[in-house]
Amino acid sequence: MEAFETYQTPLSSRYASKEMANLFSPAKRFYTWRALWLNLAIAEKQLGLPISEEAIEQMKANLNLTPEQFEIAAVEEKKRRHDVMAHVHTFGQVAPAAAGIIHLGATSCYVTDNADLIFLREGLGYLIRGLGILISRLSAFAAQYRDLPTLGFTHFQPAQLTTVGKRATLWIQELLWDLRNLKRVRDDIGFRGVKGTTGTQASFLALFDGDHQKVEELDELVTKLSGFEYAYPVTSQTYSRKIDADVLAPLASLGATAHKIATDIRLLANLKEIEEPFESTQIGSSAMAYKRNPMRSERVCSLARHLMVLHQNALMTSSVQWFERTLDDSANRRITLPEAFLTADIVLSTLQNVSEGLVVYPKVIARRISQELPFMATENVIMALVKKGGDRQEAHEKIRVLSHEAGHQVKQLGLENDLIERIRADPYFNPIKDELDSLLDPASFIGRAPEQVDSFLEKWVQPALEDPEIKTAIAKSRKVDLHV
């Protein structure tokens, strides 16, 4: 790098999973730099440059930094005002046979950018596996409550009934799209490779005495040694910062999904129909001892908003990269990229925690249905009367009058909805009074919701969860749960 910018572990990593926190730690970063220098040396030696086997072995033996080496690197960085060169010097001290060939022909972005691409790809893997676990947990919840009727809401006003499980499938479907998007962007990530200071590979062409074929082979070999299938065909000094924007886009979209799910849970908690886990000794409010605040869902919403706006940062950085590069991206990316992945990781783990302990209150749900269902059942009542020979328009007028009377009881007097009692008391409805109970059965108002849940889980969710990577992650998470 052309500036003095020390890598620090982001504050949010304290709350992320160990794997994600480690991915963006200084230890992982500088280990990866050394591994990239090793791969470069191996490839250069294989293609004929005079690099000794001793140099290679010393590099292999010292990929992990000791505390003493971190201190040496810090001193060197303060003196040289250049992080990469500080670590070239530090690596050379423990691999003296390689000191003269470490970073041979490379620019700083060989290690910094290639390392970032490695971290992006690995980070997406952690998120994909975590998302798979979350989907599996919510799928079990959806299956359990596939046929439990609940009041649906449009505009947050009472609407036709749905089921608790069907509502959960709406959350899962968006998470499946997020899973698709994360996989797509991970599969699309390439390697910067060995491109030189402005992307022309001039330094490597000089090293190989103008042999273009060997320069191409070097790029391909280092790419394969670093675990990538392909390198970007052309780059400037850096890989295009559009890649960062492409990677953060599905993370931001995941944030939107998480925010919607957590908001729904917060609203349901207000209705006392469904609550997130609440520990027996947990305090909801310092002043109001009775409160059970949905603090985990609120945390998800808070962090999800942060995750969504980080994408804008990547877009702006991409848009102002002049010609072959500028350095105004560096400090920004050192914050934005780790924060995006660490935040997404925390959002997923918190949602998983919520999904594993959701508490459903069927009696509260049934009571709310009973308050609204009489109005929703009026069409069924009218149809039943018509089947018995009644006049549709006359029945509609009768129901309209009684509905307004019942509405007055609820809205003006604060009493219960007594529409059904009014219908029972009116002789006009005698032909169908024996059918009223069945006409008011909530199960008759949920349509195909249970069957939709079954079909969705079978045709869409299960195939996604059968992916070997996700299947293994789910199995490991269950073993952890059993151990705990």
CSV table of C-alpha atoms in Angstrom, one decimal:
chain,number,residue,atom,x,y,z
A,1,MET,CA,0.0,0.0,0.0
A,2,GLU,CA,1.1,3.6,-0.5
A,3,ALA,CA,-0.1,4.8,2.9
A,4,PHE,CA,0.3,3.9,6.6
A,5,GLU,CA,-3.0,2.3,7.5
A,6,THR,CA,-2.8,-0.3,10.3
A,7,TYR,CA,-5.3,-3.2,10.1
A,8,GLN,CA,-7.4,-3.4,13.3
A,9,THR,CA,-10.0,-5.9,14.3
A,10,PRO,CA,-13.4,-4.3,13.9
A,11,LEU,CA,-15.4,-3.6,17.0
A,12,SER,CA,-18.4,-5.6,15.8
A,13,SER,CA,-16.2,-8.8,15.5
A,14,ARG,CA,-16.6,-9.1,19.3
A,15,TYR,CA,-20.2,-10.2,18.7
A,16,ALA,CA,-19.8,-12.2,15.5
A,17,SER,CA,-19.2,-15.9,15.3
A,18,LYS,CA,-15.6,-17.1,15.9
A,19,GLU,CA,-15.2,-18.1,12.3
A,20,MET,CA,-16.3,-14.8,10.9
A,21,ALA,CA,-14.3,-12.8,13.5
A,22,ASN,CA,-11.2,-14.8,12.7
A,23,LEU,CA,-11.6,-14.3,9.0
A,24,PHE,CA,-11.2,-10.5,9.4
A,25,SER,CA,-8.6,-10.6,12.1
A,26,PRO,CA,-5.0,-9.4,11.6
A,27,ALA,CA,-3.7,-12.9,12.2
A,28,LYS,CA,-5.8,-14.3,9.3
A,29,ARG,CA,-4.9,-11.4,7.0
A,30,PHE,CA,-1.2,-11.6,7.4
A,31,TYR,CA,-1.2,-15.4,7.3
A,32,THR,CA,-2.9,-15.1,3.9
A,33,TRP,CA,-0.4,-12.5,2.7
A,34,ARG,CA,2.4,-15.0,3.5
A,35,ALA,CA,0.5,-17.8,1.8
A,36,LEU,CA,0.2,-15.7,-1.3
A,37,TRP,CA,3.9,-14.8,-1.3
A,38,LEU,CA,4.6,-18.5,-0.9
A,39,ASN,CA,2.4,-19.4,-3.9
A,40,LEU,CA,4.1,-16.7,-6.0
A,41,ALA,CA,7.5,-18.1,-5.1
A,42,ILE,CA,6.5,-21.7,-5.9
A,43,ALA,CA,5.1,-20.7,-9.2
A,44,GLU,CA,8.1,-18.5,-10.1
A,45,LYS,CA,10.5,-21.4,-9.2
A,46,GLN,CA,8.5,-23.9,-11.2
A,47,LEU,CA,8.7,-21.6,-14.2
A,48,GLY,CA,12.5,-21.3,-14.0
A,49,LEU,CA,13.4,-18.4,-11.7
A,50,PRO,CA,16.4,-19.0,-9.4
A,51,ILE,CA,14.5,-19.6,-6.1
A,52,SER,CA,16.0,-22.2,-3.8
A,53,GLU,CA,14.0,-25.1,-2.2
A,54,GLU,CA,15.3,-23.9,1.2
A,55,ALA,CA,13.6,-20.5,0.6
A,56,ILE,CA,10.3,-22.3,-0.2
A,57,GLU,CA,10.6,-24.5,2.9
A,58,GLN,CA,11.4,-21.6,5.2
A,59,MET,CA,8.4,-19.8,3.9
A,60,LYS,CA,6.1,-22.8,4.4
A,61,ALA,CA,7.3,-23.2,8.0
A,62,ASN,CA,6.6,-19.6,9.0
A,63,LEU,CA,3.1,-18.8,7.6
A,64,ASN,CA,1.7,-18.1,11.1
A,65,LEU,CA,2.9,-15.0,12.8
A,66,THR,CA,4.1,-15.2,16.4
A,67,PRO,CA,3.4,-12.4,18.9
A,68,GLU,CA,7.0,-11.3,18.5
A,69,GLN,CA,6.6,-11.0,14.7
A,70,PHE,CA,3.5,-8.9,15.1
A,71,GLU,CA,5.6,-6.5,17.3
A,72,ILE,CA,8.4,-6.4,14.7
A,73,ALA,CA,5.9,-5.7,11.9
A,74,ALA,CA,4.3,-2.8,14.0
A,75,VAL,CA,7.7,-1.2,14.5
A,76,GLU,CA,8.6,-1.6,10.8
A,77,GLU,CA,5.2,-0.2,9.7
A,78,LYS,CA,5.6,2.8,11.9
A,79,LYS,CA,9.1,3.4,10.4
A,80,ARG,CA,8.3,2.6,6.8
A,81,ARG,CA,4.7,4.0,6.7
A,82,HIS,CA,3.9,1.0,4.5
A,83,ASP,CA,2.1,-2.1,5.8
A,84,VAL,CA,3.0,-4.5,3.0
A,85,MET,CA,6.7,-3.7,3.0
A,86,ALA,CA,6.7,-3.9,6.8
A,87,HIS,CA,5.5,-7.5,6.5
A,88,VAL,CA,7.8,-8.3,3.6
A,89,HIS,CA,10.7,-7.3,6.0
A,90,THR,CA,9.2,-9.3,8.9
A,91,PHE,CA,8.6,-12.4,6.8
A,92,GLY,CA,12.2,-12.2,5.6
A,93,GLN,CA,13.6,-12.3,9.1
A,94,VAL,CA,12.1,-15.7,9.8
A,95,ALA,CA,12.7,-17.0,6.3
A,96,PRO,CA,16.1,-15.5,5.5
A,97,ALA,CA,16.7,-17.8,2.6
A,98,ALA,CA,13.7,-16.2,0.9
A,99,ALA,CA,14.3,-12.6,2.0
A,100,GLY,CA,15.5,-11.6,-1.4
A,101,ILE,CA,12.7,-13.1,-3.4
A,102,ILE,CA,9.6,-12.4,-1.3
A,103,HIS,CA,7.2,-10.3,-3.3
A,104,LEU,CA,9.3,-10.7,-6.4
A,105,GLY,CA,7.8,-8.7,-9.3
A,106,ALA,CA,4.6,-8.0,-7.4
A,107,THR,CA,2.9,-4.8,-6.3
A,108,SER,CA,1.2,-4.4,-2.9
A,109,CYS,CA,-2.2,-5.2,-4.4
A,110,TYR,CA,-1.0,-8.7,-5.2
A,111,VAL,CA,-1.4,-9.6,-1.5
A,112,THR,CA,-4.0,-7.0,-0.4
A,113,ASP,CA,-6.5,-7.5,-3.2
A,114,ASN,CA,-6.0,-11.2,-3.7
A,115,ALA,CA,-6.4,-11.7,0.1
A,116,ASP,CA,-9.6,-9.6,0.1
A,117,LEU,CA,-11.0,-11.8,-2.7
A,118,ILE,CA,-10.2,-14.9,-0.6
A,119,PHE,CA,-11.9,-13.3,2.5
A,120,LEU,CA,-15.0,-12.3,0.5
A,121,ARG,CA,-15.4,-15.9,-0.9
A,122,GLU,CA,-14.8,-17.5,2.5
A,123,GLY,CA,-17.1,-15.0,4.2
A,124,LEU,CA,-19.9,-15.7,1.8
A,125,GLY,CA,-19.5,-19.4,2.6
A,126,TYR,CA,-20.0,-18.7,6.3
A,127,LEU,CA,-23.2,-16.7,5.5
A,128,ILE,CA,-24.5,-19.3,3.1
A,129,ARG,CA,-24.2,-22.0,5.8
A,130,GLY,CA,-25.7,-19.8,8.5
A,131,LEU,CA,-28.6,-18.9,6.3
A,132,GLY,CA,-29.2,-22.5,5.5
A,133,ILE,CA,-29.4,-23.3,9.3
A,134,LEU,CA,-31.9,-20.4,9.8
A,135,ILE,CA,-34.1,-21.6,6.9
A,136,SER,CA,-34.1,-25.1,8.4
A,137,ARG,CA,-35.3,-23.7,11.8
A,138,LEU,CA,-38.0,-21.6,10.3
A,139,SER,CA,-39.1,-24.5,8.1
A,140,ALA,CA,-39.6,-26.7,11.2
A,141,PHE,CA,-41.7,-23.8,12.7
A,142,ALA,CA,-43.8,-23.5,9.5
A,143,ALA,CA,-44.5,-27.2,9.5
A,144,GLN,CA,-45.5,-27.3,13.1
A,145,TYR,CA,-48.0,-24.5,12.7
A,146,ARG,CA,-49.0,-25.2,9.1
A,147,ASP,CA,-52.7,-25.3,9.9
A,148,LEU,CA,-53.1,-23.0,12.9
A,149,PRO,CA,-55.5,-20.3,11.8
A,150,THR,CA,-54.5,-16.7,12.5
A,151,LEU,CA,-55.8,-13.3,11.5
A,152,GLY,CA,-54.2,-12.0,8.3
A,153,PHE,CA,-53.3,-8.4,8.0
A,154,THR,CA,-53.2,-6.1,5.0
A,155,HIS,CA,-52.3,-2.4,5.8
A,156,PHE,CA,-52.0,-3.8,9.3
A,157,GLN,CA,-55.8,-4.0,9.3
A,158,PRO,CA,-57.7,-7.3,9.8
A,159,ALA,CA,-58.0,-9.2,6.6
A,160,GLN,CA,-58.9,-12.8,5.7
A,161,LEU,CA,-57.4,-15.6,7.7
A,162,THR,CA,-54.1,-17.3,7.0
A,163,THR,CA,-52.1,-19.7,9.2
A,164,VAL,CA,-49.1,-19.1,11.4
A,165,GLY,CA,-47.1,-21.6,9.3
A,166,LYS,CA,-48.1,-20.0,6.0
A,167,ARG,CA,-47.0,-16.6,7.2
A,168,ALA,CA,-43.6,-18.1,8.1
A,169,THR,CA,-43.3,-19.5,4.5
A,170,LEU,CA,-43.3,-15.9,3.3
A,171,TRP,CA,-40.2,-15.2,5.4
A,172,ILE,CA,-38.6,-18.4,4.2
A,173,GLN,CA,-39.2,-17.7,0.5
A,174,GLU,CA,-37.3,-14.4,0.8
A,175,LEU,CA,-34.5,-16.1,2.6
A,176,LEU,CA,-34.3,-18.7,-0.2
A,177,TRP,CA,-33.8,-15.9,-2.6
A,178,ASP,CA,-31.1,-14.5,-0.4
A,179,LEU,CA,-29.5,-17.9,-0.4
A,180,ARG,CA,-29.6,-18.0,-4.2
A,181,ASN,CA,-28.1,-14.5,-4.4
A,182,LEU,CA,-25.3,-15.3,-2.0
A,183,LYS,CA,-24.4,-18.5,-3.9
A,184,ARG,CA,-24.4,-16.7,-7.2
A,185,VAL,CA,-22.0,-14.0,-6.1
A,186,ARG,CA,-19.7,-16.4,-4.4
A,187,ASP,CA,-19.5,-18.6,-7.5
A,188,ASP,CA,-18.8,-15.5,-9.6
A,189,ILE,CA,-15.8,-14.3,-7.6
A,190,GLY,CA,-12.5,-14.6,-9.4
A,191,PHE,CA,-8.9,-13.9,-8.4
A,192,ARG,CA,-6.9,-10.8,-9.2
A,193,GLY,CA,-3.9,-12.9,-10.0
A,194,VAL,CA,-0.5,-11.7,-10.9
A,195,LYS,CA,-1.0,-8.5,-12.9
A,196,GLY,CA,1.7,-6.0,-11.8
A,197,THR,CA,1.6,-2.4,-10.9
A,198,THR,CA,-1.0,-1.1,-13.4
A,199,GLY,CA,-2.3,-4.5,-14.6
A,200,THR,CA,0.1,-4.8,-17.6
A,201,GLN,CA,2.3,-7.5,-16.0
A,202,ALA,CA,5.3,-5.5,-17.2
A,203,SER,CA,7.4,-6.5,-14.2
A,204,PHE,CA,6.8,-10.2,-14.7
A,205,LEU,CA,7.5,-9.9,-18.4
A,206,ALA,CA,10.9,-8.5,-17.5
A,207,LEU,CA,11.5,-11.3,-15.0
A,208,PHE,CA,10.9,-13.9,-17.7
A,209,ASP,CA,12.9,-12.1,-20.4
A,210,GLY,CA,10.0,-11.2,-22.5
A,211,ASP,CA,8.4,-14.6,-22.5
A,212,HIS,CA,4.7,-13.9,-22.7
A,213,GLN,CA,3.7,-17.5,-22.4
A,214,LYS,CA,5.5,-17.9,-19.0
A,215,VAL,CA,3.8,-14.8,-17.7
A,216,GLU,CA,0.4,-16.2,-18.6
A,217,GLU,CA,1.4,-19.6,-17.0
A,218,LEU,CA,2.5,-17.7,-13.9
A,219,ASP,CA,-0.9,-16.0,-13.6
A,220,GLU,CA,-2.7,-19.3,-14.1
A,221,LEU,CA,-0.5,-21.3,-11.7
A,222,VAL,CA,-0.7,-18.8,-8.8
A,223,THR,CA,-4.5,-18.6,-9.3
A,224,LYS,CA,-4.8,-22.4,-9.0
A,225,LEU,CA,-2.4,-22.6,-6.1
A,226,SER,CA,-4.6,-20.0,-4.3
A,227,GLY,CA,-7.7,-22.1,-4.8
A,228,PHE,CA,-9.5,-20.2,-7.6
A,229,GLU,CA,-10.8,-21.5,-10.9
A,230,TYR,CA,-10.1,-18.4,-12.8
A,231,ALA,CA,-8.5,-14.9,-12.5
A,232,TYR,CA,-10.1,-11.8,-13.9
A,233,PRO,CA,-8.8,-11.4,-17.4
A,234,VAL,CA,-7.9,-7.8,-17.1
A,235,THR,CA,-7.3,-5.6,-14.0
A,236,SER,CA,-5.8,-2.3,-13.2
A,237,GLN,CA,-3.5,-2.1,-10.1
A,238,THR,CA,-6.5,-3.4,-8.2
A,239,TYR,CA,-9.4,-5.7,-9.0
A,240,SER,CA,-12.4,-3.6,-9.9
A,241,ARG,CA,-14.2,-2.2,-6.9
A,242,LYS,CA,-17.4,-3.0,-8.7
A,243,ILE,CA,-16.8,-6.5,-7.3
A,244,ASP,CA,-17.2,-5.2,-3.8
A,245,ALA,CA,-20.5,-3.6,-4.8
A,246,ASP,CA,-21.6,-6.8,-6.4
A,247,VAL,CA,-20.8,-8.8,-3.2
A,248,LEU,CA,-22.4,-6.3,-0.8
A,249,ALA,CA,-25.6,-6.2,-2.9
A,250,PRO,CA,-27.0,-9.6,-1.7
A,251,LEU,CA,-25.8,-8.8,1.8
A,252,ALA,CA,-27.9,-5.6,1.8
A,253,SER,CA,-30.8,-7.6,0.3
A,254,LEU,CA,-30.5,-10.1,3.1
A,255,GLY,CA,-30.6,-7.2,5.5
A,256,ALA,CA,-33.9,-6.1,4.0
A,257,THR,CA,-35.3,-9.6,4.5
A,258,ALA,CA,-34.1,-9.8,8.1
A,259,HIS,CA,-35.6,-6.4,8.9
A,260,LYS,CA,-39.0,-7.5,7.5
A,261,ILE,CA,-39.0,-10.7,9.5
A,262,ALA,CA,-37.9,-9.1,12.7
A,263,THR,CA,-40.5,-6.3,12.3
A,264,ASP,CA,-43.3,-8.9,11.8
A,265,ILE,CA,-42.2,-10.5,15.0
A,266,ARG,CA,-42.1,-7.2,16.9
A,267,LEU,CA,-45.7,-6.5,15.7
A,268,LEU,CA,-46.8,-9.9,16.7
A,269,ALA,CA,-45.3,-9.4,20.1
A,270,ASN,CA,-47.3,-6.3,20.5
A,271,LEU,CA,-50.4,-8.3,19.7
A,272,LYS,CA,-49.3,-11.0,22.2
A,273,GLU,CA,-49.7,-13.7,19.5
A,274,ILE,CA,-46.1,-14.7,19.1
A,275,GLU,CA,-43.0,-13.7,21.1
A,276,GLU,CA,-39.3,-14.2,20.7
A,277,PRO,CA,-37.4,-16.1,23.5
A,278,PHE,CA,-37.5,-14.4,26.9
A,279,GLU,CA,-35.4,-15.8,29.7
A,280,SER,CA,-36.9,-16.4,33.1
A,281,THR,CA,-34.6,-13.8,34.7
A,282,GLN,CA,-34.6,-11.4,31.8
A,283,ILE,CA,-35.6,-7.8,32.5
A,284,GLY,CA,-37.6,-6.0,29.8
A,285,SER,CA,-37.5,-2.5,31.3
A,286,SER,CA,-35.7,-0.9,34.2
A,287,ALA,CA,-38.9,1.0,35.1
A,288,MET,CA,-41.8,-1.2,33.9
A,289,ALA,CA,-41.2,-4.7,35.4
A,290,TYR,CA,-44.0,-6.3,33.4
A,291,LYS,CA,-42.6,-5.6,30.0
A,292,ARG,CA,-41.3,-8.2,27.6
A,293,ASN,CA,-39.6,-6.1,25.0
A,294,PRO,CA,-38.6,-7.9,21.7
A,295,MET,CA,-35.0,-6.8,22.1
A,296,ARG,CA,-33.5,-9.4,19.9
A,297,SER,CA,-35.8,-8.6,17.0
A,298,GLU,CA,-35.1,-4.9,17.6
A,299,ARG,CA,-31.4,-5.6,17.5
A,300,VAL,CA,-31.9,-7.4,14.1
A,301,CYS,CA,-33.7,-4.4,12.7
A,302,SER,CA,-31.0,-2.0,14.0
A,303,LEU,CA,-28.1,-4.0,12.5
A,304,ALA,CA,-30.0,-4.8,9.3
A,305,ARG,CA,-30.4,-1.1,8.6
A,306,HIS,CA,-26.6,-0.7,9.0
A,307,LEU,CA,-26.1,-3.6,6.6
A,308,MET,CA,-28.4,-2.2,4.0
A,309,VAL,CA,-26.6,1.2,3.8
A,310,LEU,CA,-23.1,-0.3,3.5
A,311,HIS,CA,-23.9,-1.3,-0.1
A,312,GLN,CA,-24.2,2.4,-0.9
A,313,ASN,CA,-20.7,2.9,0.4
A,314,ALA,CA,-19.3,0.3,-1.9
A,315,LEU,CA,-21.1,1.8,-4.9
A,316,MET,CA,-19.7,5.2,-4.2
A,317,THR,CA,-16.2,3.9,-3.8
A,318,SER,CA,-16.5,2.0,-7.1
A,319,SER,CA,-17.6,5.1,-8.9
A,320,VAL,CA,-14.6,7.3,-8.0
A,321,GLN,CA,-11.7,5.0,-8.9
A,322,TRP,CA,-9.8,7.1,-11.3
A,323,PHE,CA,-8.0,5.3,-14.2
A,324,GLU,CA,-5.8,2.5,-12.9
A,325,ARG,CA,-6.5,3.3,-9.2
A,326,THR,CA,-6.6,5.8,-6.4
A,327,LEU,CA,-6.0,5.3,-2.8
A,328,ASP,CA,-9.2,6.8,-1.5
A,329,ASP,CA,-10.7,3.4,-1.5
A,330,SER,CA,-8.3,1.8,0.9
A,331,ALA,CA,-9.3,3.1,4.3
A,332,ASN,CA,-13.0,3.0,3.4
A,333,ARG,CA,-12.9,-0.7,2.3
A,334,ARG,CA,-11.0,-1.7,5.4
A,335,ILE,CA,-14.1,-0.6,7.4
A,336,THR,CA,-16.9,-1.4,5.0
A,337,LEU,CA,-16.1,-5.0,3.9
A,338,PRO,CA,-15.4,-6.5,7.3
A,339,GLU,CA,-18.4,-4.6,8.8
A,340,ALA,CA,-20.7,-5.9,6.1
A,341,PHE,CA,-19.8,-9.5,6.7
A,342,LEU,CA,-19.6,-9.2,10.5
A,343,THR,CA,-23.0,-7.5,10.6
A,344,ALA,CA,-24.6,-10.0,8.3
A,345,ASP,CA,-23.2,-12.8,10.5
A,346,ILE,CA,-24.6,-11.3,13.7
A,347,VAL,CA,-28.0,-10.7,12.0
A,348,LEU,CA,-28.2,-14.3,11.0
A,349,SER,CA,-27.1,-15.7,14.3
A,350,THR,CA,-29.6,-13.5,16.2
A,351,LEU,CA,-32.5,-14.5,13.9
A,352,GLN,CA,-31.5,-18.1,14.3
A,353,ASN,CA,-31.7,-17.7,18.1
A,354,VAL,CA,-35.1,-16.1,17.8
A,355,SER,CA,-36.4,-18.8,15.4
A,356,GLU,CA,-35.3,-21.5,17.8
A,357,GLY,CA,-37.3,-20.1,20.6
A,358,LEU,CA,-40.4,-18.6,19.1
A,359,VAL,CA,-43.4,-18.8,21.5
A,360,VAL,CA,-46.9,-19.0,20.0
A,361,TYR,CA,-50.0,-18.3,22.0
A,362,PRO,CA,-52.9,-20.1,20.2
A,363,LYS,CA,-55.6,-18.9,22.6
A,364,VAL,CA,-54.7,-15.2,22.1
A,365,ILE,CA,-54.7,-15.9,18.3
A,366,ALA,CA,-58.1,-17.6,18.6
A,367,ARG,CA,-59.6,-14.7,20.6
A,368,ARG,CA,-58.5,-12.2,18.0
A,369,ILE,CA,-60.0,-14.3,15.3
A,370,SER,CA,-63.3,-14.5,17.3
A,371,GLN,CA,-63.4,-10.7,17.4
A,372,GLU,CA,-63.1,-10.3,13.6
A,373,LEU,CA,-64.4,-13.5,12.1
A,374,PRO,CA,-68.1,-12.7,12.4
A,375,PHE,CA,-67.7,-9.8,9.9
A,376,MET,CA,-65.7,-12.0,7.6
A,377,ALA,CA,-68.3,-14.8,7.8
A,378,THR,CA,-71.1,-12.6,6.5
A,379,GLU,CA,-70.5,-13.7,2.9
A,380,ASN,CA,-70.7,-17.4,3.9
A,381,VAL,CA,-73.9,-16.7,5.8
A,382,ILE,CA,-75.5,-15.0,2.7
A,383,MET,CA,-74.5,-17.8,0.5
A,384,ALA,CA,-75.9,-20.4,2.9
A,385,LEU,CA,-79.3,-18.5,2.9
A,386,VAL,CA,-79.4,-18.3,-0.9
A,387,LYS,CA,-78.8,-22.1,-1.0
A,388,LYS,CA,-81.9,-22.5,1.2
A,389,GLY,CA,-84.0,-20.4,-1.2
A,390,GLY,CA,-83.4,-16.9,0.2
A,391,ASP,CA,-83.0,-13.7,-1.8
A,392,ARG,CA,-79.3,-12.6,-2.0
A,393,GLN,CA,-80.1,-8.8,-2.0
A,394,GLU,CA,-82.5,-9.1,0.9
A,395,ALA,CA,-80.0,-11.2,2.9
A,396,HIS,CA,-77.2,-8.7,2.2
A,397,GLU,CA,-79.3,-5.8,3.5
A,398,LYS,CA,-80.2,-7.8,6.7
A,399,ILE,CA,-76.5,-8.6,7.3
A,400,ARG,CA,-75.5,-5.0,6.6
A,401,VAL,CA,-77.8,-3.6,9.2
A,402,LEU,CA,-76.8,-6.1,11.9
A,403,SER,CA,-73.1,-5.6,11.1
A,404,HIS,CA,-73.4,-1.9,11.7
A,405,GLU,CA,-75.2,-2.5,15.0
A,406,ALA,CA,-72.5,-4.9,16.1
A,407,GLY,CA,-69.8,-2.5,14.9
A,408,HIS,CA,-71.3,0.2,17.1
A,409,GLN,CA,-71.0,-2.2,20.1
A,410,VAL,CA,-67.3,-2.7,19.4
A,411,LYS,CA,-66.2,0.7,18.4
A,412,GLN,CA,-68.4,3.1,20.4
A,413,LEU,CA,-69.1,1.0,23.5
A,414,GLY,CA,-65.9,-1.1,23.7
A,415,LEU,CA,-67.9,-4.3,23.9
A,416,GLU,CA,-67.4,-7.7,22.3
A,417,ASN,CA,-68.5,-8.4,18.7
A,418,ASP,CA,-72.1,-9.7,19.1
A,419,LEU,CA,-73.0,-10.0,15.4
A,420,ILE,CA,-73.5,-13.8,15.6
A,421,GLU,CA,-75.8,-13.4,18.6
A,422,ARG,CA,-77.8,-10.8,16.6
A,423,ILE,CA,-78.1,-13.2,13.7
A,424,ARG,CA,-79.2,-16.0,16.0
A,425,ALA,CA,-81.9,-13.8,17.5
A,426,ASP,CA,-83.3,-12.7,14.1
A,427,PRO,CA,-86.0,-15.1,12.7
A,428,TYR,CA,-85.0,-14.3,9.2
A,429,PHE,CA,-82.0,-16.5,9.6
A,430,ASN,CA,-83.8,-19.5,11.1
A,431,PRO,CA,-83.2,-21.7,8.0
A,432,ILE,CA,-79.4,-21.7,8.6
A,433,LYS,CA,-79.1,-21.4,12.4
A,434,ASP,CA,-78.0,-25.0,12.7
A,435,GLU,CA,-75.2,-24.3,10.3
A,436,LEU,CA,-73.8,-21.1,12.0
A,437,ASP,CA,-71.2,-23.0,14.0
A,438,SER,CA,-69.7,-24.7,11.0
A,439,LEU,CA,-69.9,-21.4,9.0
A,440,LEU,CA,-67.8,-19.8,11.7
A,441,ASP,CA,-65.1,-22.5,11.9
A,442,PRO,CA,-61.8,-20.7,11.4
A,443,ALA,CA,-60.4,-23.7,9.5
A,444,SER,CA,-62.9,-23.1,6.7
A,445,PHE,CA,-61.4,-19.6,6.1
A,446,ILE,CA,-57.8,-20.5,5.6
A,447,GLY,CA,-58.1,-21.8,2.1
A,448,ARG,CA,-55.2,-23.9,0.9
A,449,ALA,CA,-52.7,-22.4,3.4
A,450,PRO,CA,-51.8,-25.8,5.0
A,451,GLU,CA,-51.4,-27.4,1.7
A,452,GLN,CA,-49.3,-24.5,0.4
A,453,VAL,CA,-47.0,-24.9,3.4
A,454,ASP,CA,-46.6,-28.6,2.7
A,455,SER,CA,-45.9,-28.1,-1.0
A,456,PHE,CA,-43.5,-25.2,-0.5
A,457,LEU,CA,-41.4,-27.1,2.1
A,458,GLU,CA,-41.3,-30.2,-0.1
A,459,LYS,CA,-40.7,-28.6,-3.5
A,460,TRP,CA,-38.6,-25.6,-2.6
A,461,VAL,CA,-37.1,-25.7,0.8
A,462,GLN,CA,-36.0,-29.3,1.1
A,463,PRO,CA,-34.1,-29.3,-2.2
A,464,ALA,CA,-32.2,-26.2,-1.0
A,465,LEU,CA,-31.4,-27.8,2.3
A,466,GLU,CA,-30.1,-30.9,0.5
A,467,ASP,CA,-27.2,-29.0,-0.8
A,468,PRO,CA,-24.2,-30.9,0.8
A,469,GLU,CA,-22.6,-27.8,2.2
A,470,ILE,CA,-25.8,-26.7,3.9
A,471,LYS,CA,-26.8,-30.2,4.9
A,472,THR,CA,-23.5,-30.6,6.7
A,473,ALA,CA,-23.8,-27.2,8.4
A,474,ILE,CA,-27.3,-28.1,9.7
A,475,ALA,CA,-26.1,-31.5,11.0
A,476,LYS,CA,-23.2,-29.8,12.9
A,477,SER,CA,-25.5,-27.2,14.4
A,478,ARG,CA,-27.8,-29.9,15.7
A,479,LYS,CA,-24.9,-31.7,17.3
A,480,VAL,CA,-24.0,-28.4,19.0
A,481,ASP,CA,-27.5,-28.0,20.2
A,482,LEU,CA,-27.6,-31.5,21.7
A,483,HIS,CA,-24.2,-31.0,23.4
A,484,VAL,CA,-25.5,-27.8,25.0
